[in-house]
mmCIF file of C-alpha atoms in Angstrom:
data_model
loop_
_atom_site.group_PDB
_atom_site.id
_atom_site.type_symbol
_atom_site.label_atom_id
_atom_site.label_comp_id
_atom_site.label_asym_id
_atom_site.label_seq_id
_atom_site.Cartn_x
_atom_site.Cartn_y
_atom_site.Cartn_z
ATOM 1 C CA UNK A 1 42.714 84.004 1.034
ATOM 2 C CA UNK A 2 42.952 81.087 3.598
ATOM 3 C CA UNK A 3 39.198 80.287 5.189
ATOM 4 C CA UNK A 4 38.617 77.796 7.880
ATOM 5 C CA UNK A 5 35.035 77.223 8.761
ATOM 6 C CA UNK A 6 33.793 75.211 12.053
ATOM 7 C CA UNK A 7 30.905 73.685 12.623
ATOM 8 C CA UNK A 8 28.479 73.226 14.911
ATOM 9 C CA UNK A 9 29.277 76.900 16.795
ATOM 10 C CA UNK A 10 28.698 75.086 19.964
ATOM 11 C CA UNK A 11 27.668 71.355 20.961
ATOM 12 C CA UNK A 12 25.969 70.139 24.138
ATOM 13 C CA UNK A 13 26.384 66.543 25.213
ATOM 14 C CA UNK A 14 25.837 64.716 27.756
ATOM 15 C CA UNK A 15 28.819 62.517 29.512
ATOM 16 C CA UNK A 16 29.282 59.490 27.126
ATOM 17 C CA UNK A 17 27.587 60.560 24.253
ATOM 18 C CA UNK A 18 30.159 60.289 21.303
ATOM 19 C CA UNK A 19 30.367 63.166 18.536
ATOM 20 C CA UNK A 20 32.049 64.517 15.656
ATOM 21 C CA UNK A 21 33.121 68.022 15.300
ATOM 22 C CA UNK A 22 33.673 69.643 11.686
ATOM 23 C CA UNK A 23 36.525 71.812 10.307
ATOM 24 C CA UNK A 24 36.289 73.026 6.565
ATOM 25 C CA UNK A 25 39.057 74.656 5.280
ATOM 26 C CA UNK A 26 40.527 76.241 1.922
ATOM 27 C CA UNK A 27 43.971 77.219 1.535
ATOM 28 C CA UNK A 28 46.482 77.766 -1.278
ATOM 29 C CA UNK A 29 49.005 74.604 -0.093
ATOM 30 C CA UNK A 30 48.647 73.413 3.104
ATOM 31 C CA UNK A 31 51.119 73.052 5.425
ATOM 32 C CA UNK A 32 49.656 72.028 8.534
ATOM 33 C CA UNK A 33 46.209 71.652 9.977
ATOM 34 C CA UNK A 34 46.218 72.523 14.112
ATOM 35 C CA UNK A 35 43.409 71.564 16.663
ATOM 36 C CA UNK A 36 43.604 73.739 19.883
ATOM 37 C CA UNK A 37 41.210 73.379 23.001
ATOM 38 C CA UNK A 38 40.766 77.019 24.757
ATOM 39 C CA UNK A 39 39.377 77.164 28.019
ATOM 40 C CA UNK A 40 37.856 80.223 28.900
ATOM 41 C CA UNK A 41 40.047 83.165 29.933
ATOM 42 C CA UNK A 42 42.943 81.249 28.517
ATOM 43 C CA UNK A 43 45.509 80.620 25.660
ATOM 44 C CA UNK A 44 44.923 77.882 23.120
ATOM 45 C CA UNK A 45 46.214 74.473 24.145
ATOM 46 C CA UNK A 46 47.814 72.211 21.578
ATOM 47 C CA UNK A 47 46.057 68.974 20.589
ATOM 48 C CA UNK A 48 47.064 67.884 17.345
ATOM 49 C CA UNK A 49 49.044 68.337 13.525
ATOM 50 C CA UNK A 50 47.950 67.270 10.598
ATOM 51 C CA UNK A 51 50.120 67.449 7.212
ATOM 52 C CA UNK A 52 48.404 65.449 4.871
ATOM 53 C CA UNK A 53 45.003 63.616 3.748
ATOM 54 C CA UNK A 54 44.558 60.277 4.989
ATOM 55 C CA UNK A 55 46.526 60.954 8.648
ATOM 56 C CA UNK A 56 45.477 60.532 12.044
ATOM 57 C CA UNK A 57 46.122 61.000 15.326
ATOM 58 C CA UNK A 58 44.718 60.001 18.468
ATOM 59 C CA UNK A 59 45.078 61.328 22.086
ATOM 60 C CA UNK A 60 42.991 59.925 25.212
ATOM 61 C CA UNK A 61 39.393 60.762 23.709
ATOM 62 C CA UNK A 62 40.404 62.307 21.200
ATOM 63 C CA UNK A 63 40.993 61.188 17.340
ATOM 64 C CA UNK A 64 41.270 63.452 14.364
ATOM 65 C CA UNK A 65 41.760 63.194 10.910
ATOM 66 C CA UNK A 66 42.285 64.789 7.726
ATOM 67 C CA UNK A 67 40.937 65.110 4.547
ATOM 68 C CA UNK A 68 41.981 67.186 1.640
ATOM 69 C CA UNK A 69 39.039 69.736 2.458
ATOM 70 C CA UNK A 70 38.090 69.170 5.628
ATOM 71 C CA UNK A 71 39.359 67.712 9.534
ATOM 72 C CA UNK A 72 36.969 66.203 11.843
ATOM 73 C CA UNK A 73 38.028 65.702 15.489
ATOM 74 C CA UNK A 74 36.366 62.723 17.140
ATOM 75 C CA UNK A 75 35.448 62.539 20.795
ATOM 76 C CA UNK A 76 34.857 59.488 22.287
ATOM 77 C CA UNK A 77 32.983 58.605 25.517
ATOM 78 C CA UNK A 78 33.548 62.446 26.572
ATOM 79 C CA UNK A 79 33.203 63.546 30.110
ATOM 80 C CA UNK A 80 32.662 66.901 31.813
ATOM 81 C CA UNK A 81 36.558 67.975 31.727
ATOM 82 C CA UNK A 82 36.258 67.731 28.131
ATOM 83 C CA UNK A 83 34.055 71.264 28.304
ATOM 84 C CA UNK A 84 35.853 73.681 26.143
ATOM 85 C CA UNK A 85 35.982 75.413 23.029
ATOM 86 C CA UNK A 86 37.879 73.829 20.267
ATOM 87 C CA UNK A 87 39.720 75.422 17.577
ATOM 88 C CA UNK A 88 40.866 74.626 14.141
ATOM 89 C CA UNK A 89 43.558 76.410 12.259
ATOM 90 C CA UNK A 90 45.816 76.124 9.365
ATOM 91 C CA UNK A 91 49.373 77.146 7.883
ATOM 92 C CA UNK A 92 49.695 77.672 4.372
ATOM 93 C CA UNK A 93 52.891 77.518 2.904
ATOM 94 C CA UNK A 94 53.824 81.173 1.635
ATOM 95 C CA UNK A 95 57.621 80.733 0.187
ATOM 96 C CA UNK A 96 58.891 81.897 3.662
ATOM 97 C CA UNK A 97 59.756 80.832 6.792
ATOM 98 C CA UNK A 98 57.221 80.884 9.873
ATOM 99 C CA UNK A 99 54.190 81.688 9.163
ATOM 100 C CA UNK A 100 51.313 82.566 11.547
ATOM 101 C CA UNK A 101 47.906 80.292 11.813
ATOM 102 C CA UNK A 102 44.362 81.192 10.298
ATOM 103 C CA UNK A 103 41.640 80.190 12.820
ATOM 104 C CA UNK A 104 38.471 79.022 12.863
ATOM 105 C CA UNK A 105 35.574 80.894 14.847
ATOM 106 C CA UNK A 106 35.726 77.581 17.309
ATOM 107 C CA UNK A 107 33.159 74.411 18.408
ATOM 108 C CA UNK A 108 31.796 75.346 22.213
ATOM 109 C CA UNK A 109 31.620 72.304 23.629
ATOM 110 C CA UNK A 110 29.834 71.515 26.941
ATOM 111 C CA UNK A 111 29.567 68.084 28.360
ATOM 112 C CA UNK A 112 26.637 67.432 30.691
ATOM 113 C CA UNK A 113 27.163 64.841 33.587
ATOM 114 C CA UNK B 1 55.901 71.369 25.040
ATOM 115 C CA UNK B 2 57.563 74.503 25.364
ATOM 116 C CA UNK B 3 56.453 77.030 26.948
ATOM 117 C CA UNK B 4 55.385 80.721 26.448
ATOM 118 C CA UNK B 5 54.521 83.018 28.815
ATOM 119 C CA UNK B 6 52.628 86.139 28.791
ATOM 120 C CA UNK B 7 52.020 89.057 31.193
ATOM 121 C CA UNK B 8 50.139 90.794 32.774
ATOM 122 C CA UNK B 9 46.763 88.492 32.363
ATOM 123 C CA UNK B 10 44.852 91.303 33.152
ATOM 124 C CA UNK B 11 44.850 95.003 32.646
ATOM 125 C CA UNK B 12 42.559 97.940 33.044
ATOM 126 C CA UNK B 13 44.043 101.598 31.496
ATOM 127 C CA UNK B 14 42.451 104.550 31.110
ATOM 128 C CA UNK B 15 41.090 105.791 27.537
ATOM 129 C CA UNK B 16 44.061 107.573 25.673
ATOM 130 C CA UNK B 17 47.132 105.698 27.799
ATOM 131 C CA UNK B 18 49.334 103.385 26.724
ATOM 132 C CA UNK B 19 49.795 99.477 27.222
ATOM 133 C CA UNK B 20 52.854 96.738 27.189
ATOM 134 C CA UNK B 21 52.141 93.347 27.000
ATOM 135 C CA UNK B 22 55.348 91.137 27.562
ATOM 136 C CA UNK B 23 55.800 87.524 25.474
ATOM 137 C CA UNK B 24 58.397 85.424 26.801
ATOM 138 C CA UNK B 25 59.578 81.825 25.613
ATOM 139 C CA UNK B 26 60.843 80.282 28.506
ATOM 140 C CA UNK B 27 62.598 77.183 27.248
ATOM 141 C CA UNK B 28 63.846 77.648 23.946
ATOM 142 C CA UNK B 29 64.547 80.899 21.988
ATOM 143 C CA UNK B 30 62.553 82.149 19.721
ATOM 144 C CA UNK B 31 63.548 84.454 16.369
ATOM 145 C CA UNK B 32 59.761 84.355 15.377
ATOM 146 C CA UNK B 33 56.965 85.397 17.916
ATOM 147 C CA UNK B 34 53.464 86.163 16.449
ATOM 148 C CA UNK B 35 50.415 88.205 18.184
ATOM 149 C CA UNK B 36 46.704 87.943 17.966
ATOM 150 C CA UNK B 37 43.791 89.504 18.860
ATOM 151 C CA UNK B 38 40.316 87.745 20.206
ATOM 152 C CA UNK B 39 37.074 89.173 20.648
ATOM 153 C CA UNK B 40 34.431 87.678 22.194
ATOM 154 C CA UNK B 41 32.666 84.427 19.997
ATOM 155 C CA UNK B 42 35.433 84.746 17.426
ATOM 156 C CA UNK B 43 38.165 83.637 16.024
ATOM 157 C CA UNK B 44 41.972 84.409 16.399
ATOM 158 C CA UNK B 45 43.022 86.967 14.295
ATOM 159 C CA UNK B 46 46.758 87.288 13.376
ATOM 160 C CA UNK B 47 47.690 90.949 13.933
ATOM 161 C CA UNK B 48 51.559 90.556 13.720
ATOM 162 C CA UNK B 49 54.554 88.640 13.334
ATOM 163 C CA UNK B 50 57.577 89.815 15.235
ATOM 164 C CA UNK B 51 61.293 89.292 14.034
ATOM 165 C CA UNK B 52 63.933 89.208 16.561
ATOM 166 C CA UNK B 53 66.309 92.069 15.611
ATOM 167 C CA UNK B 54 63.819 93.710 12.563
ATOM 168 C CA UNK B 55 61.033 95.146 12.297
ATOM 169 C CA UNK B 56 57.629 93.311 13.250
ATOM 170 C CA UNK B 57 55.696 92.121 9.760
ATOM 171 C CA UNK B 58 51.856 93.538 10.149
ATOM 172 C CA UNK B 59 48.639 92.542 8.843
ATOM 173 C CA UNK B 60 46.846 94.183 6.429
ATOM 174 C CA UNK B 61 44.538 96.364 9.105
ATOM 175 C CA UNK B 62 46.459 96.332 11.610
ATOM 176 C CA UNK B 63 47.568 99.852 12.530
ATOM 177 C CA UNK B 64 51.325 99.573 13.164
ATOM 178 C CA UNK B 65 51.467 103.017 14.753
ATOM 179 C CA UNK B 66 49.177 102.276 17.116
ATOM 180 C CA UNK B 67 50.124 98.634 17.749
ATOM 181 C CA UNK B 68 54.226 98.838 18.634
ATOM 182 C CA UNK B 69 55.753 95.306 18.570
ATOM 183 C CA UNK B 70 59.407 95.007 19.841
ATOM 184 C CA UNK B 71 61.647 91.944 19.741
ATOM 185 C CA UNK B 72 64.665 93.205 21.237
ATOM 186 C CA UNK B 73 65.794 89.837 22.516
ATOM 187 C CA UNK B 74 65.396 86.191 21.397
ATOM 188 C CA UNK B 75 63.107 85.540 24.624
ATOM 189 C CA UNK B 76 61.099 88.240 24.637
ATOM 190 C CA UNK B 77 58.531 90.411 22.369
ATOM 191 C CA UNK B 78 56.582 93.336 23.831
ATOM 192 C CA UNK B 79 53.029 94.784 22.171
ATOM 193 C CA UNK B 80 52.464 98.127 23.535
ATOM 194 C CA UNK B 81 49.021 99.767 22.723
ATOM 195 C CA UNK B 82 49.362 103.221 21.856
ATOM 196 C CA UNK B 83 46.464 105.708 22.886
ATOM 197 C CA UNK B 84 44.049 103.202 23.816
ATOM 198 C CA UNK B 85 40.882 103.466 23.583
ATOM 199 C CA UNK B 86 37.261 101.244 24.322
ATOM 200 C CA UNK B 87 37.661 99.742 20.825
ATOM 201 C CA UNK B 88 40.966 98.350 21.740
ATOM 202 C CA UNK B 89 39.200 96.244 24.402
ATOM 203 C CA UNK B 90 40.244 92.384 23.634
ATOM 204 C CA UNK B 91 42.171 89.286 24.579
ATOM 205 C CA UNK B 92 45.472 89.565 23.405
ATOM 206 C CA UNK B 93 47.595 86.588 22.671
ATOM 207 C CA UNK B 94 51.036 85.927 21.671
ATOM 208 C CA UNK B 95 52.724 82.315 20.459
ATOM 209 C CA UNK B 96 55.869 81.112 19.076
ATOM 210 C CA UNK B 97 57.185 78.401 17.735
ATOM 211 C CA UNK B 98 60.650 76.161 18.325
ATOM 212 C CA UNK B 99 63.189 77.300 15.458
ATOM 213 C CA UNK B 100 63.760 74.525 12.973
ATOM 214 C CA UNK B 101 59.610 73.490 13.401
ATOM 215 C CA UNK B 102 57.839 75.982 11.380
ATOM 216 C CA UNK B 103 55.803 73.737 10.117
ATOM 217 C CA UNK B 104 55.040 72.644 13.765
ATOM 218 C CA UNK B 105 52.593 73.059 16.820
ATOM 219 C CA UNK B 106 53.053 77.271 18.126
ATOM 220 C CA UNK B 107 52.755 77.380 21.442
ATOM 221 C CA UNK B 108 50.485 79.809 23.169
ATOM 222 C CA UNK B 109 50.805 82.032 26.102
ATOM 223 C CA UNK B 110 47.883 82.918 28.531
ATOM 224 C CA UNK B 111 46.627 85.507 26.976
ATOM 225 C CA UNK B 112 45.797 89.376 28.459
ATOM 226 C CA UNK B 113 42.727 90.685 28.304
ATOM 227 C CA UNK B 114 42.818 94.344 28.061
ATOM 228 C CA UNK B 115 40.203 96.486 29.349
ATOM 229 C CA UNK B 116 39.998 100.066 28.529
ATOM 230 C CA UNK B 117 38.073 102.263 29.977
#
């Protein structure tokens, strides 16, 4: 069974102060690893794919990277608008065609001016 | 990105009536749609996935009876909620992906949070 684990469940920062957020995963092949921000109320909003250990990507504040067990997304410098909750998930490859995402339980993270 | 859209974004029904919930890709058509469910501090959970033109695939759990998916078209899937009741409460979301990008980004609609009371 596919598990993805997050950590920490939430994260409060103040404006500027860089961190790391965690994403621990197991899954029978992997065929992509998925950040999402959700804002409250609202549907996930896509960030970023993965496909294989040793990528990254990098958008604005935002950097993440891959390792065979684990992601961590990096945010830089982050500022208020940066508030949300942010979600990991992953796509195993199960011999067919589309295949839906296992999530993790999310990072809450709230940026203090 | 493309977009999905969902509606309504809110609804309130009365304990033992029934719901729709409409999923539409807007921009590109979609043979595979997926729903999920979301309760409050958790994760997504992958109820469904629905095939234009066949029957919807469920997850193990997931009552199919009481959860009726419908992809009659290649733009649009429909989750009604039979018989509702308080436990049925949740944020409901559906998301597709662009045919020929499986292995891609899904796209998200807004989500409706469904209230029964």
């Amino acid at each position: 069974e596919d598990q993805v684990t997050q950590s920490p469940e939430a994260l409060r920062l103040q404006e500027g102060e860089s961190s790391s957020l965690n994403c621990s995963y197991t899954v029978s092949g992997l065929r992509g690893l998925f950040w999402y921000r959700q804002d409250p109320g609202k549907g996930p909003e896509f960030l970023f794919t993965l496909y294989s250990a040793g990528e990254e990507k990098e958008k604005e504040r935002l950097k993440a990277t891959l390792t065979k067990k684990e992601s961590f997304l990096h945010i830089t410098a982050p500022k208020p608008e940066d508030s949300a909750t942010y979600l990991c998930a992953v796509q195993a490859y199960s011999g067919g065609g589309a295949d839906g995402l296992t999530f993790g339980k999310g990072t809450h993270l709230i940026i203090q001016p | 990105g493309a977009v999905v859209s969902q509606h309504p974004s809110r609804v309130i029904c009365k304990s033992g009536t029934s719901v729709k919930i409409e999923c539409r890709s807007l921009d590109f058509q979609a043979t595979t749609m997926f729903w999920y469910r979301q309760f409050p501090k958790q994760s997504l959970m992958l109820m469904a996935t629905s095939n234009e033109g066949s029957k919807a695939t469920y997850e193990q759990g997931v009552e199919k009876d009481k959860f009726l998916i419908n992809h009659a078209s290649l733009t649009l899937s429909t989750l009604t909620v039979t018989s509702a009741h308080p436990e049925d409460s949740s944020f409901y979301i559906c998301s597709a992906r662009v045919p020929g990008r499986e292995n891609t980004e899904a796209f998200f609609g807004q989500g409706t949070r469904l209230t029964v009371v």
